[in-house]
CSV table of C-alpha atoms and ligand atoms in Angstrom, one decimal:
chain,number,residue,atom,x,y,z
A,615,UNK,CA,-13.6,-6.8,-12.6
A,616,UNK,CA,-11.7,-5.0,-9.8
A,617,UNK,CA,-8.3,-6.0,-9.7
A,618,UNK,CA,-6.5,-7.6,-6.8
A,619,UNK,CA,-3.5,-6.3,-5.2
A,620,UNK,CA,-1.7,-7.3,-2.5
A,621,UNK,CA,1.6,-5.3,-1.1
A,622,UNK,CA,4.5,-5.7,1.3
A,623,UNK,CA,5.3,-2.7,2.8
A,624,UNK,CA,8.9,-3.5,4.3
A,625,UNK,CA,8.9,0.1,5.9
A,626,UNK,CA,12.6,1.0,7.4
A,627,UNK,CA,13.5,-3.5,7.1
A,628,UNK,CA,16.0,-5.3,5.2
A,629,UNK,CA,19.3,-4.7,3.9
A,630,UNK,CA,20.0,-5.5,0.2
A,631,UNK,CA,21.4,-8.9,1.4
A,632,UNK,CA,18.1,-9.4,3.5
A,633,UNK,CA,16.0,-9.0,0.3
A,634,UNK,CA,17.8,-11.1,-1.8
A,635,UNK,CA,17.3,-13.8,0.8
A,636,UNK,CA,13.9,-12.9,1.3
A,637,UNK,CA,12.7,-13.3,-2.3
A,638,UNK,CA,15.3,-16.6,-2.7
A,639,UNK,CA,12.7,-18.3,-0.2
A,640,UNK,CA,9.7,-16.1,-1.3
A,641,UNK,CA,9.7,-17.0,-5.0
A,642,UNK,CA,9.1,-20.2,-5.1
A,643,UNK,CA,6.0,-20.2,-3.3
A,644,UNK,CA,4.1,-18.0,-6.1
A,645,UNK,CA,4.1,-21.2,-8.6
A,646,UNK,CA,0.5,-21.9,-8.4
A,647,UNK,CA,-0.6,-18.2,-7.1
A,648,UNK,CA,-3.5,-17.2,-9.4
A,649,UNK,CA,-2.5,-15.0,-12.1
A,650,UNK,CA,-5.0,-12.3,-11.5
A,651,UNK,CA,-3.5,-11.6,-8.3
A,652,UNK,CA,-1.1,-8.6,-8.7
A,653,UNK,CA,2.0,-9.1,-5.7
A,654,UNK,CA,4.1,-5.5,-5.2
A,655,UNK,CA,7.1,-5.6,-3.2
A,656,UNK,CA,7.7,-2.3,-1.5
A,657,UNK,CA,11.4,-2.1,-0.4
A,658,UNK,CA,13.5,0.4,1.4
A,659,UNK,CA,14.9,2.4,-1.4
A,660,UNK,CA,18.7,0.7,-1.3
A,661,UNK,CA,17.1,-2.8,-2.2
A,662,UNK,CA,15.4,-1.3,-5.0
A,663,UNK,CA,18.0,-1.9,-7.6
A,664,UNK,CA,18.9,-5.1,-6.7
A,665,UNK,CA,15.2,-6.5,-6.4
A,666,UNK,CA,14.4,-5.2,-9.6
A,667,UNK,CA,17.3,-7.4,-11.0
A,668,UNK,CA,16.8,-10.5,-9.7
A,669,UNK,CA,12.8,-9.8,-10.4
A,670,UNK,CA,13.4,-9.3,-14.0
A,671,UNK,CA,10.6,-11.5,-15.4
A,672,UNK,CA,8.6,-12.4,-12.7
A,673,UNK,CA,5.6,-11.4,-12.2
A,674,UNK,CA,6.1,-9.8,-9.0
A,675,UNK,CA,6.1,-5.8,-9.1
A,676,UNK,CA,8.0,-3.0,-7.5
A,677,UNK,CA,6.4,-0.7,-5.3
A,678,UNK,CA,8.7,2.6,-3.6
A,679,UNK,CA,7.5,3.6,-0.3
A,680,UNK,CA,7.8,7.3,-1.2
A,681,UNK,CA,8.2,10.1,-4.4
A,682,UNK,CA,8.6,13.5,-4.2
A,683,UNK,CA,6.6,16.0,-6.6
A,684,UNK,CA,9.1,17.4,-8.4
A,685,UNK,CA,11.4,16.4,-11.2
A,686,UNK,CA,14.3,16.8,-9.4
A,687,UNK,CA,15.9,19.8,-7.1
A,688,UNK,CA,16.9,20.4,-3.8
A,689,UNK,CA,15.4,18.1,-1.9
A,690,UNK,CA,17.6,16.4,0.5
A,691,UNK,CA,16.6,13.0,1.6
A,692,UNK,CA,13.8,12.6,-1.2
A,693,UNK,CA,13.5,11.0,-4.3
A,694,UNK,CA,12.2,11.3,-8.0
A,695,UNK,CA,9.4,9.8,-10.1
A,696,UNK,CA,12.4,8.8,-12.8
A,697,UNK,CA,14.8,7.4,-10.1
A,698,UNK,CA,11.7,5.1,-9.6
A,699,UNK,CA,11.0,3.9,-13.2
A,700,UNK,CA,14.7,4.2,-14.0
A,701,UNK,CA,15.1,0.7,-11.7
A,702,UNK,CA,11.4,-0.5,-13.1
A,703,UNK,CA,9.2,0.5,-10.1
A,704,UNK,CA,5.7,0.4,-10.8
A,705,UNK,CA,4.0,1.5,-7.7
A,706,UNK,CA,4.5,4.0,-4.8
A,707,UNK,CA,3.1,4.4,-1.6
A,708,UNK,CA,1.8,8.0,-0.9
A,709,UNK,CA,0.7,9.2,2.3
A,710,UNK,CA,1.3,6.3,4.9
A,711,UNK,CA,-0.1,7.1,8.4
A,712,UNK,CA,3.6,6.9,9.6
A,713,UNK,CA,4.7,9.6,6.7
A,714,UNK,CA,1.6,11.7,8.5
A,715,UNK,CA,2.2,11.1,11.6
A,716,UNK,CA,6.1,11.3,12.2
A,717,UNK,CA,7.7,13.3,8.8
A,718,UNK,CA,4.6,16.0,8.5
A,719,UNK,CA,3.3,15.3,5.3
A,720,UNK,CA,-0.4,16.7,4.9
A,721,UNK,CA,-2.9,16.2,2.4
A,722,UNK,CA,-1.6,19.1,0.4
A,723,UNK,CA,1.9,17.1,0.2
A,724,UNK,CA,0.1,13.6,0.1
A,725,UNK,CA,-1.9,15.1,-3.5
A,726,UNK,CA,1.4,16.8,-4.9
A,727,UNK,CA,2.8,13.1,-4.5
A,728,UNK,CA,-0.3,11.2,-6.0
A,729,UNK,CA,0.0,13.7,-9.0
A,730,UNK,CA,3.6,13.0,-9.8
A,731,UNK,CA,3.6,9.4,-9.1
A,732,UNK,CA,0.9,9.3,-12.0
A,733,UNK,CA,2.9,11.7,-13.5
A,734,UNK,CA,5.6,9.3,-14.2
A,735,UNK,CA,3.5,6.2,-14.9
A,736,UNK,CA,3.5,4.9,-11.6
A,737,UNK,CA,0.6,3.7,-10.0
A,738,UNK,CA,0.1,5.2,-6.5
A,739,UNK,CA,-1.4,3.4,-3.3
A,740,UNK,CA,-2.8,6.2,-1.8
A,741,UNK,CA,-3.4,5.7,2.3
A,742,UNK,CA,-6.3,7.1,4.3
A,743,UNK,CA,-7.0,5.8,7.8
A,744,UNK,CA,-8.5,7.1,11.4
A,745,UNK,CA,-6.8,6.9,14.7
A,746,UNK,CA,-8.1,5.1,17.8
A,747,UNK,CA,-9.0,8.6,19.2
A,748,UNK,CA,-11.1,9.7,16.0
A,749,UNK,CA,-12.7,6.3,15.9
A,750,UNK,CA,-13.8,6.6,19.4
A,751,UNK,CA,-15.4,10.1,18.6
A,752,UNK,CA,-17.4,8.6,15.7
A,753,UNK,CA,-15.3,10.9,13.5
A,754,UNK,CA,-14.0,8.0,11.0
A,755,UNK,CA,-16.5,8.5,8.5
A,756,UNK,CA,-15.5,12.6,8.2
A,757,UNK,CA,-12.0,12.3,8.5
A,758,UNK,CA,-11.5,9.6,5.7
A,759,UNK,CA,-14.0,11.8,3.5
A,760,UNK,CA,-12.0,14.6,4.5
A,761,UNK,CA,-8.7,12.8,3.5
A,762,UNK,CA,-10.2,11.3,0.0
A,763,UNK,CA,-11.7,14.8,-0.6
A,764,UNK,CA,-8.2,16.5,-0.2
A,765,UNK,CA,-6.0,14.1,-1.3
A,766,UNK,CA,-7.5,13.2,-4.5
A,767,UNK,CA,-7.9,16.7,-6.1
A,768,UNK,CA,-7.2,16.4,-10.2
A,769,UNK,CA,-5.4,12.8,-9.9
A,770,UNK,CA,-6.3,10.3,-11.9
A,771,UNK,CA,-8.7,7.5,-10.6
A,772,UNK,CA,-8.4,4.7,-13.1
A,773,UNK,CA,-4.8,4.7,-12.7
A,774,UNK,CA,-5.0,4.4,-8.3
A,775,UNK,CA,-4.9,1.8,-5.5
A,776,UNK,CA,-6.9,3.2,-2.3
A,777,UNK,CA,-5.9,1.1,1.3
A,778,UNK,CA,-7.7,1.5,4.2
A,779,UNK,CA,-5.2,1.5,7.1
A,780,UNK,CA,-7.1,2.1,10.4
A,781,UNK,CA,-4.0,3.8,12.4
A,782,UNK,CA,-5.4,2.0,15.5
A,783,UNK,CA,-4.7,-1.5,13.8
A,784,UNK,CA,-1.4,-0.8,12.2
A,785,UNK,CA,1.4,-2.9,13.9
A,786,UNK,CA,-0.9,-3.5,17.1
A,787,UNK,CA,-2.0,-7.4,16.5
A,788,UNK,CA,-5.5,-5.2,16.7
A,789,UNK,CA,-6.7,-6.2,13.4
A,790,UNK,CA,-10.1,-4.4,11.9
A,791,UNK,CA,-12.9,-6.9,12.0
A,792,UNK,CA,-13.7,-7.9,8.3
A,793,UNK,CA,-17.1,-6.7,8.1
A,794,UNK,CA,-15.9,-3.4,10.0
A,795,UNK,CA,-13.3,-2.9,7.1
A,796,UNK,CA,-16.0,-3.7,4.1
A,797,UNK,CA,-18.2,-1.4,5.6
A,798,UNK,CA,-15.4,1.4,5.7
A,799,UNK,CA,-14.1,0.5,2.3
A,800,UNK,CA,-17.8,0.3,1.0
A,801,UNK,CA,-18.1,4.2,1.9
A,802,UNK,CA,-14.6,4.7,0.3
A,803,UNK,CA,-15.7,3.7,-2.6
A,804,UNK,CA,-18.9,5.7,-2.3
A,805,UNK,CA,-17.0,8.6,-2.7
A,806,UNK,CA,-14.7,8.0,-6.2
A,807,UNK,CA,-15.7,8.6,-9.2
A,808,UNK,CA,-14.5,5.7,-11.0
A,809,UNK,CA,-15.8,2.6,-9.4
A,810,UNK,CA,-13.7,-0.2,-10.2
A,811,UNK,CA,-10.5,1.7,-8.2
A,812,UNK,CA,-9.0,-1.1,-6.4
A,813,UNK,CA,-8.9,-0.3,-2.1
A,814,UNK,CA,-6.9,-2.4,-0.3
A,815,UNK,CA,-7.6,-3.3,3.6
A,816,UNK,CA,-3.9,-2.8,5.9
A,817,UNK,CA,-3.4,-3.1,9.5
A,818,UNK,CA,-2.2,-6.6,11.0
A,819,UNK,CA,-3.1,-8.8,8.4
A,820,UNK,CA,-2.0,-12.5,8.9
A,821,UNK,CA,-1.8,-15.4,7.5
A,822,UNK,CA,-4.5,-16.5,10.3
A,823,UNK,CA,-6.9,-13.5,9.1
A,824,UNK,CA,-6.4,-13.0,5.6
A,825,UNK,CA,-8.8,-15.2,4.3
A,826,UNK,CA,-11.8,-14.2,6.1
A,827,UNK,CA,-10.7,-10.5,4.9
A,828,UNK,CA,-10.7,-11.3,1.1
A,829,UNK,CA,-13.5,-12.9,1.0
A,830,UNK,CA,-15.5,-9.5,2.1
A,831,UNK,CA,-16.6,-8.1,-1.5
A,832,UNK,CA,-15.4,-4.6,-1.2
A,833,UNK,CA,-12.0,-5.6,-0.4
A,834,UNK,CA,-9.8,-5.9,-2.9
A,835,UNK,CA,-6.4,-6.4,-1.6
A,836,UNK,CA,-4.0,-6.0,1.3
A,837,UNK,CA,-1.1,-4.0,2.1
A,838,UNK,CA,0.5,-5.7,4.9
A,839,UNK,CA,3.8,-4.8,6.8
A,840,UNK,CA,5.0,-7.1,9.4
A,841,UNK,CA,3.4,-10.2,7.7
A,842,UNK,CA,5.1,-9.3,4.9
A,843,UNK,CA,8.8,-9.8,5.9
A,844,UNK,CA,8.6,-13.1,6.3
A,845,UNK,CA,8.6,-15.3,3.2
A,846,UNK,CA,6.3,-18.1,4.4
A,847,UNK,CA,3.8,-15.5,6.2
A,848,UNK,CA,3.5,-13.4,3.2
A,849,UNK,CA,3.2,-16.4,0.9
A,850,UNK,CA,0.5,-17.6,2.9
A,851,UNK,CA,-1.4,-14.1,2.3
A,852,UNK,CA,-0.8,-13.7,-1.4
A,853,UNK,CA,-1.5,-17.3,-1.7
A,854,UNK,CA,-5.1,-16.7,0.3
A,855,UNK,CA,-8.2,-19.3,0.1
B,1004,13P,P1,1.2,-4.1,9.9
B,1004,13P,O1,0.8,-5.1,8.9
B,1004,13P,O2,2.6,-4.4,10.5
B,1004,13P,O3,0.2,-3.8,10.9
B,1004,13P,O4,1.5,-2.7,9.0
B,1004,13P,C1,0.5,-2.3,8.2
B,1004,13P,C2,1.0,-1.2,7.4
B,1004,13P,O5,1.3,-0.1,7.8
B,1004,13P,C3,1.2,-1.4,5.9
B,1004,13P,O6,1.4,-0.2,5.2
């Protein structure tokens, strides 16, 4: 059985004040969530330490929207695997389109990531996607091959969420038809080694779309961003039909 994950990815939102506000509404709408169904918060790094308190016991995870690859150093602006699981993180996103896109990182730096994140015990979500451009030059297939390929040199597949973020989707209301992002995350899987690796779908997920996307059966989860910073809308999608 493939295990279901569904993130928030709160990118650059919420003050620690917003969070706690967020999860005082948020909370009580997991009573009758399904078990099975693992829900990872992914915080700017100043709510970290404050989520993880008042999460203490839940069963809601902590997921960091970044690590760097080493230990520790000089690395201004970064931050470490043990500043992570110091504050009980479990996850960490690695490789966002918007890390790519706007703060340089490149597969080589995306795989030095994934490596230390499992380094430290964390599980990462590793991101692959195309743009608009490469979709319209039939070059999605190639460049997410490319990307998985790269990216996933020695890490550790049975420790490893994969999401499928189609650049072209993410943020634009443009959401990937369902059967468009099976098919994609059917080939993803194609491609690993270990086949029960859960791959998530991202990319304007709503609560009016999400349950026509988990009910594909290649996808296994969603990491959603603006859905996810509003209590009801993100209930709504972990508590999906
Ligand atoms: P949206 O859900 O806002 O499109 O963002 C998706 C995303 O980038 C999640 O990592």
């Amino acid at each position: 059985m493939r295990k279901i994950v569904i993130a928030g990815n709160w990118k650059m939102y919420k003050t620690q004040r917003e969070s706690s506000e967020f999860l005082q509404a948020f909370m009580p709408q997991l009573e009758s969530t399904p078990q099975e169904r693992e829900v990872v918060l992914c915080p700017p790094f100043t709510a970290l330490s404050a989520m993880s308190t008042s999460l203490h016991g839940s069963s809601v995870q902590l997921g960091a929207q970044n690590i760097h690859w080493e230990n520790s150093g000089a690395y201004t602006g970064e931050i470490s695997g043990e500043m992570l699981t110091e504050l009980g993180v479990r996850y960490a996103i690695v490789g966002h389109s918007e890390r790519r896109q706007y703060f340089g990182e490149t597969d080589e730096t995306v795989n030095k990531r994934l490596i230390a994140a499992q380094r430290h015990g964390l599980i990462p979500i590793l991101c692959v996607g195309e743009t608009k451009q490469e979709r319209d030059a039939d070059e999605t297939e190639a460049l997410i091959s490319n990307q998985l390929a790269k990216d996933l040199v020695g890490v550790d597949q049975k420790k490893l969420v994969i999401a499928y973020e189609p650049i072209w989707a993410i943020g634009t209301g443009d959401t990937c038809e369902a059967l468009e992002a099976n098919r994609v995350i059917g080939l993803i899987r194609s491609q690993l080694k270990v086949a029960d690796v859960p791959i998530q779908y991202g990319g304007s997920v709503k609560p009016n779309n999400i349950d026509e996307l988990m009910s594909q059966p290649e996808i296994d989860g969603v990491l959603v961003g603006g859905a996810s910073l509003e209590p009801d809308s993100f209930a709504r999608i972990v508590n999906y039909k």
